Coordinates of C-alpha atoms and ligand atoms in Angstrom, one line a residue:
M1020 CA 117.2 116.9 101.7
S1021 CA 120.5 116.1 103.3
Q1022 CA 123.4 118.5 103.6
Q1023 CA 125.4 116.3 101.2
G1024 CA 123.2 117.3 98.3
S1025 CA 120.8 115.0 96.6
L1026 CA 122.1 111.6 95.7
A1027 CA 120.6 111.9 92.2
D1028 CA 123.0 114.9 91.7
I1029 CA 125.9 113.0 93.0
F1030 CA 125.2 110.1 90.7
R1031 CA 124.7 112.4 87.7
R1032 CA 128.1 114.0 88.3
L1033 CA 129.8 110.6 88.9
I1034 CA 128.2 109.1 85.7
G1035 CA 129.0 112.2 83.8
S1036 CA 132.7 112.1 84.6
T1037 CA 133.4 108.3 84.8
G1038 CA 130.6 106.6 82.9
P1039 CA 127.8 104.3 84.0
I1040 CA 127.8 102.8 87.5
S1041 CA 126.7 99.3 88.3
L1042 CA 123.1 98.7 89.4
M1043 CA 124.5 97.2 92.5
H1044 CA 126.4 100.4 93.3
F1045 CA 123.3 102.4 92.6
M1046 CA 121.1 100.3 94.9
G1047 CA 123.7 100.1 97.7
E1048 CA 124.3 103.9 97.9
S1049 CA 120.6 104.6 97.5
N1050 CA 119.6 102.5 100.5
A1051 CA 122.6 103.7 102.6
R1052 CA 121.3 107.2 102.1
Y1053 CA 117.7 106.3 102.4
Y1054 CA 118.1 104.7 105.8
S1055 CA 120.5 107.3 107.2
D1056 CA 118.2 110.1 106.5
R1057 CA 114.8 109.0 108.0
D1058 CA 112.6 106.6 109.9
P1059 CA 110.7 105.2 107.0
F1060 CA 108.4 102.9 108.8
G1061 CA 104.7 103.1 109.7
D1062 CA 101.5 104.4 108.1
E1063 CA 102.9 107.9 107.7
G1064 CA 106.2 106.6 106.3
D1065 CA 106.9 104.5 103.3
F1066 CA 106.2 101.0 104.4
V1067 CA 104.9 98.9 107.3
T1068 CA 106.7 95.7 108.5
A1069 CA 105.5 92.7 110.5
P1070 CA 106.8 93.8 113.9
E1071 CA 104.8 97.1 113.5
I1072 CA 101.6 95.3 112.5
S1073 CA 101.4 93.4 115.8
Q1074 CA 103.4 92.7 119.0
M1075 CA 102.4 89.1 118.4
F1076 CA 105.1 88.8 115.7
G1077 CA 108.0 89.5 118.0
E1078 CA 106.5 87.7 120.9
L1079 CA 106.1 84.4 119.0
I1080 CA 109.7 84.8 117.7
G1081 CA 110.9 85.3 121.3
L1082 CA 109.0 82.2 122.5
W1083 CA 110.5 80.2 119.6
L1084 CA 114.0 81.3 120.6
A1085 CA 113.4 80.6 124.4
D1086 CA 112.0 77.1 123.6
L1087 CA 115.2 76.2 121.7
W1088 CA 117.5 77.7 124.3
I1089 CA 115.9 75.8 127.1
Q1090 CA 115.9 72.5 125.1
A1091 CA 119.6 73.1 124.3
G1092 CA 120.5 73.4 128.0
R1093 CA 120.2 77.1 128.9
T1094 CA 123.8 78.0 127.9
E1095 CA 125.2 81.3 129.2
P1096 CA 126.4 83.7 127.9
V1097 CA 124.0 83.8 125.0
H1098 CA 123.5 86.6 122.5
Y1099 CA 120.4 87.9 120.8
V1100 CA 121.6 89.3 117.5
E1101 CA 119.3 91.2 115.2
L1102 CA 120.2 92.4 111.7
G1103 CA 118.6 95.6 110.6
P1104 CA 116.2 96.1 113.5
G1105 CA 114.2 99.1 112.0
R1106 CA 112.4 100.7 114.9
G1107 CA 113.4 98.0 117.4
Y1108 CA 109.9 96.7 118.0
L1109 CA 110.8 93.1 117.2
A1110 CA 113.8 93.2 119.6
R1111 CA 111.6 94.7 122.3
D1112 CA 108.7 92.3 121.9
A1113 CA 110.9 89.2 121.6
G1114 CA 112.9 90.4 124.6
R1115 CA 109.8 90.6 126.7
A1116 CA 108.7 87.1 125.7
M1117 CA 112.1 85.6 126.3
R1118 CA 112.5 87.1 129.8
R1119 CA 109.3 85.3 130.8
Y1120 CA 111.2 82.1 130.3
G1121 CA 114.3 83.2 132.2
L1122 CA 116.2 84.0 128.9
A1123 CA 117.8 87.5 129.1
P1124 CA 120.4 87.5 126.4
R1125 CA 122.7 90.4 125.6
Q1126 CA 121.1 92.3 122.8
H1127 CA 123.3 93.1 119.8
L1128 CA 121.8 95.2 117.1
V1129 CA 123.5 95.3 113.7
E1130 CA 122.4 98.6 112.3
G1131 CA 124.1 100.9 109.7
S1132 CA 122.0 104.0 110.3
T1133 CA 122.8 106.2 113.3
R1134 CA 119.4 107.8 112.9
L1135 CA 117.7 104.4 113.4
R1136 CA 120.0 103.5 116.2
D1137 CA 118.5 106.3 118.2
V1138 CA 115.0 105.1 117.5
Q1139 CA 116.0 101.5 118.5
L1140 CA 117.6 102.6 121.8
Q1141 CA 114.2 103.9 122.9
Q1142 CA 112.8 100.3 122.7
V1143 CA 116.0 98.5 123.7
P1144 CA 118.0 100.7 126.1
E1145 CA 120.6 98.0 126.8
A1146 CA 121.4 97.4 123.1
V1147 CA 125.0 97.1 121.9
F1148 CA 125.3 98.3 118.3
H1149 CA 127.4 96.9 115.5
N1150 CA 128.0 98.0 111.9
D1151 CA 128.2 94.4 110.8
L1152 CA 128.6 91.0 112.2
S1153 CA 132.3 91.1 112.6
S1154 CA 132.3 92.7 116.0
V1155 CA 129.6 90.5 117.5
P1156 CA 131.2 88.3 120.2
M1157 CA 132.6 84.9 119.1
Q1158 CA 131.9 83.2 122.5
G1159 CA 128.5 81.8 123.4
P1160 CA 125.6 80.8 121.2
I1161 CA 123.8 83.3 119.1
L1162 CA 120.0 83.6 118.7
L1163 CA 119.9 85.6 115.4
V1164 CA 116.9 87.2 113.8
A1165 CA 116.6 89.2 110.6
N1166 CA 113.3 90.5 109.4
E1167 CA 113.3 92.3 106.0
F1168 CA 117.0 92.7 106.2
L1169 CA 118.4 90.6 103.3
D1170 CA 116.0 92.2 100.8
A1171 CA 117.6 95.6 101.4
L1172 CA 121.1 94.5 100.4
P1173 CA 122.1 95.5 96.9
V1174 CA 121.7 93.0 94.1
R1175 CA 123.9 92.5 91.0
Q1176 CA 122.2 91.8 87.7
L1177 CA 123.7 90.3 84.6
V1178 CA 121.9 90.4 81.3
M1179 CA 122.3 88.3 78.2
T1180 CA 123.1 90.5 75.2
E1181 CA 124.2 89.9 71.6
L1182 CA 127.7 90.1 72.8
G1183 CA 127.2 87.7 75.7
W1184 CA 126.7 88.3 79.4
R1185 CA 127.1 91.8 80.7
E1186 CA 126.5 93.5 84.0
V1187 CA 123.4 95.8 84.2
M1188 CA 124.6 99.4 84.7
V1189 CA 122.9 102.7 85.3
G1190 CA 123.7 105.5 82.9
L1191 CA 122.2 108.7 81.8
E1192 CA 120.0 109.5 78.8
N1193 CA 118.8 113.1 78.5
D1194 CA 119.8 113.6 82.2
E1195 CA 117.5 110.7 83.3
F1196 CA 118.8 107.5 84.8
T1197 CA 118.5 104.5 82.5
L1198 CA 119.5 100.9 82.6
M1199 CA 122.1 99.7 80.1
A1200 CA 124.5 96.8 79.5
G1201 CA 128.1 97.2 80.7
Q1202 CA 131.1 97.1 78.4
Q1203 CA 132.9 94.3 80.1
A1204 CA 132.3 90.6 79.3
M1205 CA 130.8 88.8 82.3
D1206 CA 130.3 85.3 81.0
S1207 CA 132.7 83.8 83.5
A1208 CA 130.5 85.1 86.3
V1209 CA 127.6 83.0 85.2
P1210 CA 127.5 79.3 86.2
E1211 CA 128.1 77.1 83.2
A1212 CA 124.7 75.5 83.5
R1213 CA 122.9 78.9 83.0
R1214 CA 125.2 80.4 80.4
E1215 CA 123.1 79.6 77.4
A1216 CA 120.1 81.9 77.6
E1217 CA 117.7 83.9 75.5
L1218 CA 118.6 87.5 74.7
G1219 CA 117.5 89.8 77.5
T1220 CA 117.6 87.1 80.2
I1221 CA 118.5 88.6 83.6
I1222 CA 120.2 86.8 86.4
E1223 CA 120.0 88.6 89.8
T1224 CA 122.3 87.7 92.7
C1225 CA 122.9 89.3 96.1
P1226 CA 126.6 89.0 97.1
G1227 CA 125.9 90.8 100.4
A1228 CA 123.1 88.3 101.4
A1229 CA 125.4 85.4 100.5
A1230 CA 128.2 86.9 102.6
V1231 CA 125.9 87.3 105.6
M1232 CA 124.6 83.7 105.3
F1233 CA 128.2 82.4 105.1
E1234 CA 129.2 84.2 108.2
V1235 CA 126.0 83.4 110.2
A1236 CA 126.2 79.7 109.3
G1237 CA 129.8 79.5 110.2
R1238 CA 129.1 81.1 113.6
L1239 CA 126.2 78.7 114.3
V1240 CA 128.6 75.8 113.8
N1241 CA 131.4 77.3 115.9
Q1242 CA 129.4 79.0 118.6
G1243 CA 126.1 77.2 118.7
G1244 CA 122.7 78.8 118.4
V1245 CA 119.9 79.3 115.9
A1246 CA 119.0 81.9 113.2
L1247 CA 115.7 83.0 111.7
F1248 CA 115.5 84.9 108.4
V1249 CA 112.1 86.3 107.5
D1250 CA 111.7 88.0 104.2
Y1251 CA 109.9 88.1 101.0
G1252 CA 111.2 85.9 98.3
H1253 CA 111.2 82.7 96.4
S1254 CA 112.3 79.2 97.2
E1255 CA 113.0 78.1 93.6
P1256 CA 115.8 79.7 91.5
R1257 CA 114.4 81.9 88.8
A1258 CA 115.5 84.4 86.2
G1259 CA 114.5 88.0 86.0
S1260 CA 114.7 91.3 87.9
T1261 CA 112.8 91.6 91.2
L1262 CA 114.2 95.0 92.1
Q1263 CA 111.5 97.3 93.3
A1264 CA 111.1 100.7 94.9
V1265 CA 108.5 101.7 97.5
R1266 CA 107.7 105.2 98.6
A1267 CA 104.6 106.2 100.6
H1268 CA 103.2 102.6 100.3
E1269 CA 103.3 102.7 96.5
K1270 CA 105.6 101.0 94.0
R1271 CA 107.8 103.5 92.1
D1272 CA 110.3 103.4 89.3
P1273 CA 113.5 102.1 91.1
L1274 CA 115.7 104.6 89.2
A1275 CA 113.5 107.7 89.7
S1276 CA 114.6 109.0 93.1
P1277 CA 117.8 107.4 94.5
G1278 CA 118.0 107.8 98.3
E1279 CA 114.3 108.8 98.5
A1280 CA 112.6 105.4 98.1
D1281 CA 113.2 102.0 99.7
L1282 CA 114.9 99.7 97.2
S1283 CA 114.6 96.0 97.7
A1284 CA 114.7 92.6 95.9
H1285 CA 113.4 89.1 96.5
V1286 CA 115.6 86.9 98.6
D1287 CA 116.7 83.7 96.9
F1288 CA 116.0 81.3 99.8
E1289 CA 117.2 78.3 97.9
Q1290 CA 120.7 79.8 97.5
M1291 CA 120.7 80.9 101.2
K1292 CA 120.0 77.3 102.2
Q1293 CA 122.8 76.0 100.0
I1294 CA 125.3 78.4 101.5
A1295 CA 124.2 77.4 105.0
L1296 CA 124.5 73.7 104.2
S1297 CA 127.9 74.2 102.6
R1298 CA 129.1 75.5 106.0
E1299 CA 127.5 72.4 107.7
A1300 CA 124.9 74.4 109.6
R1301 CA 121.5 72.7 109.9
W1302 CA 118.7 73.9 107.7
M1303 CA 115.5 73.5 109.7
G1304 CA 113.3 74.4 106.7
T1305 CA 111.8 77.3 104.8
V1306 CA 108.0 77.7 105.2
T1307 CA 105.6 80.5 104.5
Q1308 CA 105.1 83.2 107.2
G1309 CA 101.4 82.2 107.4
E1310 CA 102.2 78.5 108.1
W1311 CA 104.9 79.3 110.5
L1312 CA 103.0 81.8 112.7
T1313 CA 99.9 79.5 112.6
S1314 CA 101.9 76.5 113.9
L1315 CA 103.4 78.7 116.6
G1316 CA 100.0 79.5 117.8
I1317 CA 99.1 83.0 116.5
H1318 CA 95.4 82.1 116.7
Q1319 CA 95.6 81.1 120.3
R1320 CA 97.7 84.2 121.1
T1321 CA 95.1 86.5 119.3
E1322 CA 92.3 84.9 121.4
S1323 CA 94.0 85.3 124.7
L1324 CA 95.0 88.9 124.0
S1325 CA 91.4 89.6 123.0
E1326 CA 90.0 88.1 126.2
F1327 CA 92.3 90.3 128.1
A1328 CA 91.3 93.4 126.1
P1329 CA 88.0 92.8 124.3
Q1330 CA 88.0 96.4 123.0
H1331 CA 91.0 95.5 120.8
A1332 CA 89.6 92.1 119.6
E1333 CA 88.8 93.4 116.1
A1334 CA 92.2 95.2 115.7
L1335 CA 94.0 92.1 116.9
A1336 CA 92.2 89.8 114.4
S1337 CA 92.8 92.1 111.5
A1338 CA 96.6 92.4 112.4
R1339 CA 96.8 88.6 112.6
D1340 CA 95.1 88.4 109.2
R1341 CA 97.5 90.8 107.7
L1342 CA 100.4 88.7 108.9
I1343 CA 99.1 85.3 107.8
D1344 CA 96.5 85.6 105.0
P1345 CA 97.8 84.3 101.7
D1346 CA 96.7 87.4 99.8
Q1347 CA 98.5 89.7 102.4
M1348 CA 101.9 88.8 103.9
G1349 CA 101.2 85.1 104.6
T1350 CA 102.5 83.5 101.4
L1351 CA 104.9 86.0 99.9
F1352 CA 106.9 86.1 103.1
K1353 CA 109.0 83.1 104.0
V1354 CA 110.6 82.0 107.2
M1355 CA 113.9 80.1 107.1
G1356 CA 115.4 78.5 110.2
L1357 CA 119.0 77.5 110.7
S1358 CA 120.8 76.0 113.7
A1359 CA 124.0 74.6 114.9
P1360 CA 124.1 70.8 114.0
D1361 CA 123.6 69.8 117.7
W1362 CA 120.8 72.2 118.5
P1363 CA 117.2 70.9 118.5
Q1364 CA 114.8 71.3 115.6
G1365 CA 112.7 74.5 115.9
A1366 CA 108.9 74.5 116.2
G1367 CA 107.1 75.3 112.9
F1368 CA 109.5 73.6 110.6
E1369 CA 108.2 70.0 110.9
I1370 CA 107.5 70.2 107.1
G1371 CA 111.0 71.1 106.3
Ligands
SAH1031 N1 113.7 94.6 110.6 C1 113.0 95.9 110.6 C2 113.5 96.8 109.5 C3 113.6 96.3 108.1 S1 114.2 97.6 107.0 C4 111.5 95.6 110.5 O1 111.1 94.5 110.2 O2 110.7 96.5 110.8 C5 115.9 97.2 106.8 C6 116.8 97.5 108.0 O3 118.1 97.1 107.7 C7 116.9 99.0 108.5 O4 117.0 99.0 109.9 C8 118.2 99.4 107.8 O5 118.8 100.6 108.4 C9 119.1 98.2 108.0 N2 120.1 98.1 107.0 C10 120.0 98.0 105.6 N3 121.1 97.8 105.0 C11 122.0 97.6 106.0 C12 123.4 97.3 106.0 N4 124.1 97.2 104.8 N5 124.1 97.2 107.2 C13 123.4 97.3 108.3 N6 122.0 97.6 108.4 C14 121.4 97.8 107.2

């Protein structure tokens, strides 16, 4: 437990004195505390992400970026920018692959947690850290990557009640956190086309993800470059809550232990695409992680690594399967590519 006292106690006092807080506030504070206190990754931690499953994930991303940078004319300076780099494995593996092609960009890591910055420095000693995108240089193209970053940003939920649309809040009932509808009318926050809805309908949005997309797309248009967002989520708009909590590899009640479990929500890729297009960035496509890694050559990469180290062949094949099988990460995870309008189309998005 942190020196500041448990977040659950802080929330109880806050709610006790000023009333329910928004679910978005609850999620934002929970994740800020969660990531500042620990390194949650790996088998002994709470969850495992693609860069930890296999070095092939970062390497293929590095190759993808190098291919585009070469086709676009090898502009310098060029910036590798990663949002929420976790343990830094993706930056390390992509960096190694890019250097083989003469691409050695400055490495900018956008990371809120000082604890995780220390972990990332071990993998990427040259890293320059940023709290958010605003301090990343404005000159020179960006090669931006974000894996499982957008899903960690807090969502706002609106619910249809007998009194109209209300924000979903977190209050207390017998000292337990519980969801409730807020007091304020929120109808004007719902697009007119969706305002008529059955009682209990929930609309979930992520203002933070929208802001990130707006900024990234604007930078692509002004500075040049490409961006790759990999996350779990859906391509069609839909109603309902997707908020979930994971601790020790198991799903938990999202309200049960704020700051002690990872809270995340599905990314609305259709909305992300529309925001990017509204800024006149190019949308390369949104495809499943399985399709994307397959068309980038994960099978060939598995084979060549296995020839090099036959004793690891089985582990390599099972890591590949975890990344691409439809019943593992292959279908739930999506890859969305964006670029400056005058940059080439990226490999793996032919469908889009
Ligand atoms: N990309 C990594 C880690 C994903 S977890 C991987 O795939 O393994 C989410 C990451 O985003 C963590 O590094 C977390 O500290 C960071 N993060 C979450 N919210 C953030 C915010 N608002 N600002 C900056 N970093 C944030």
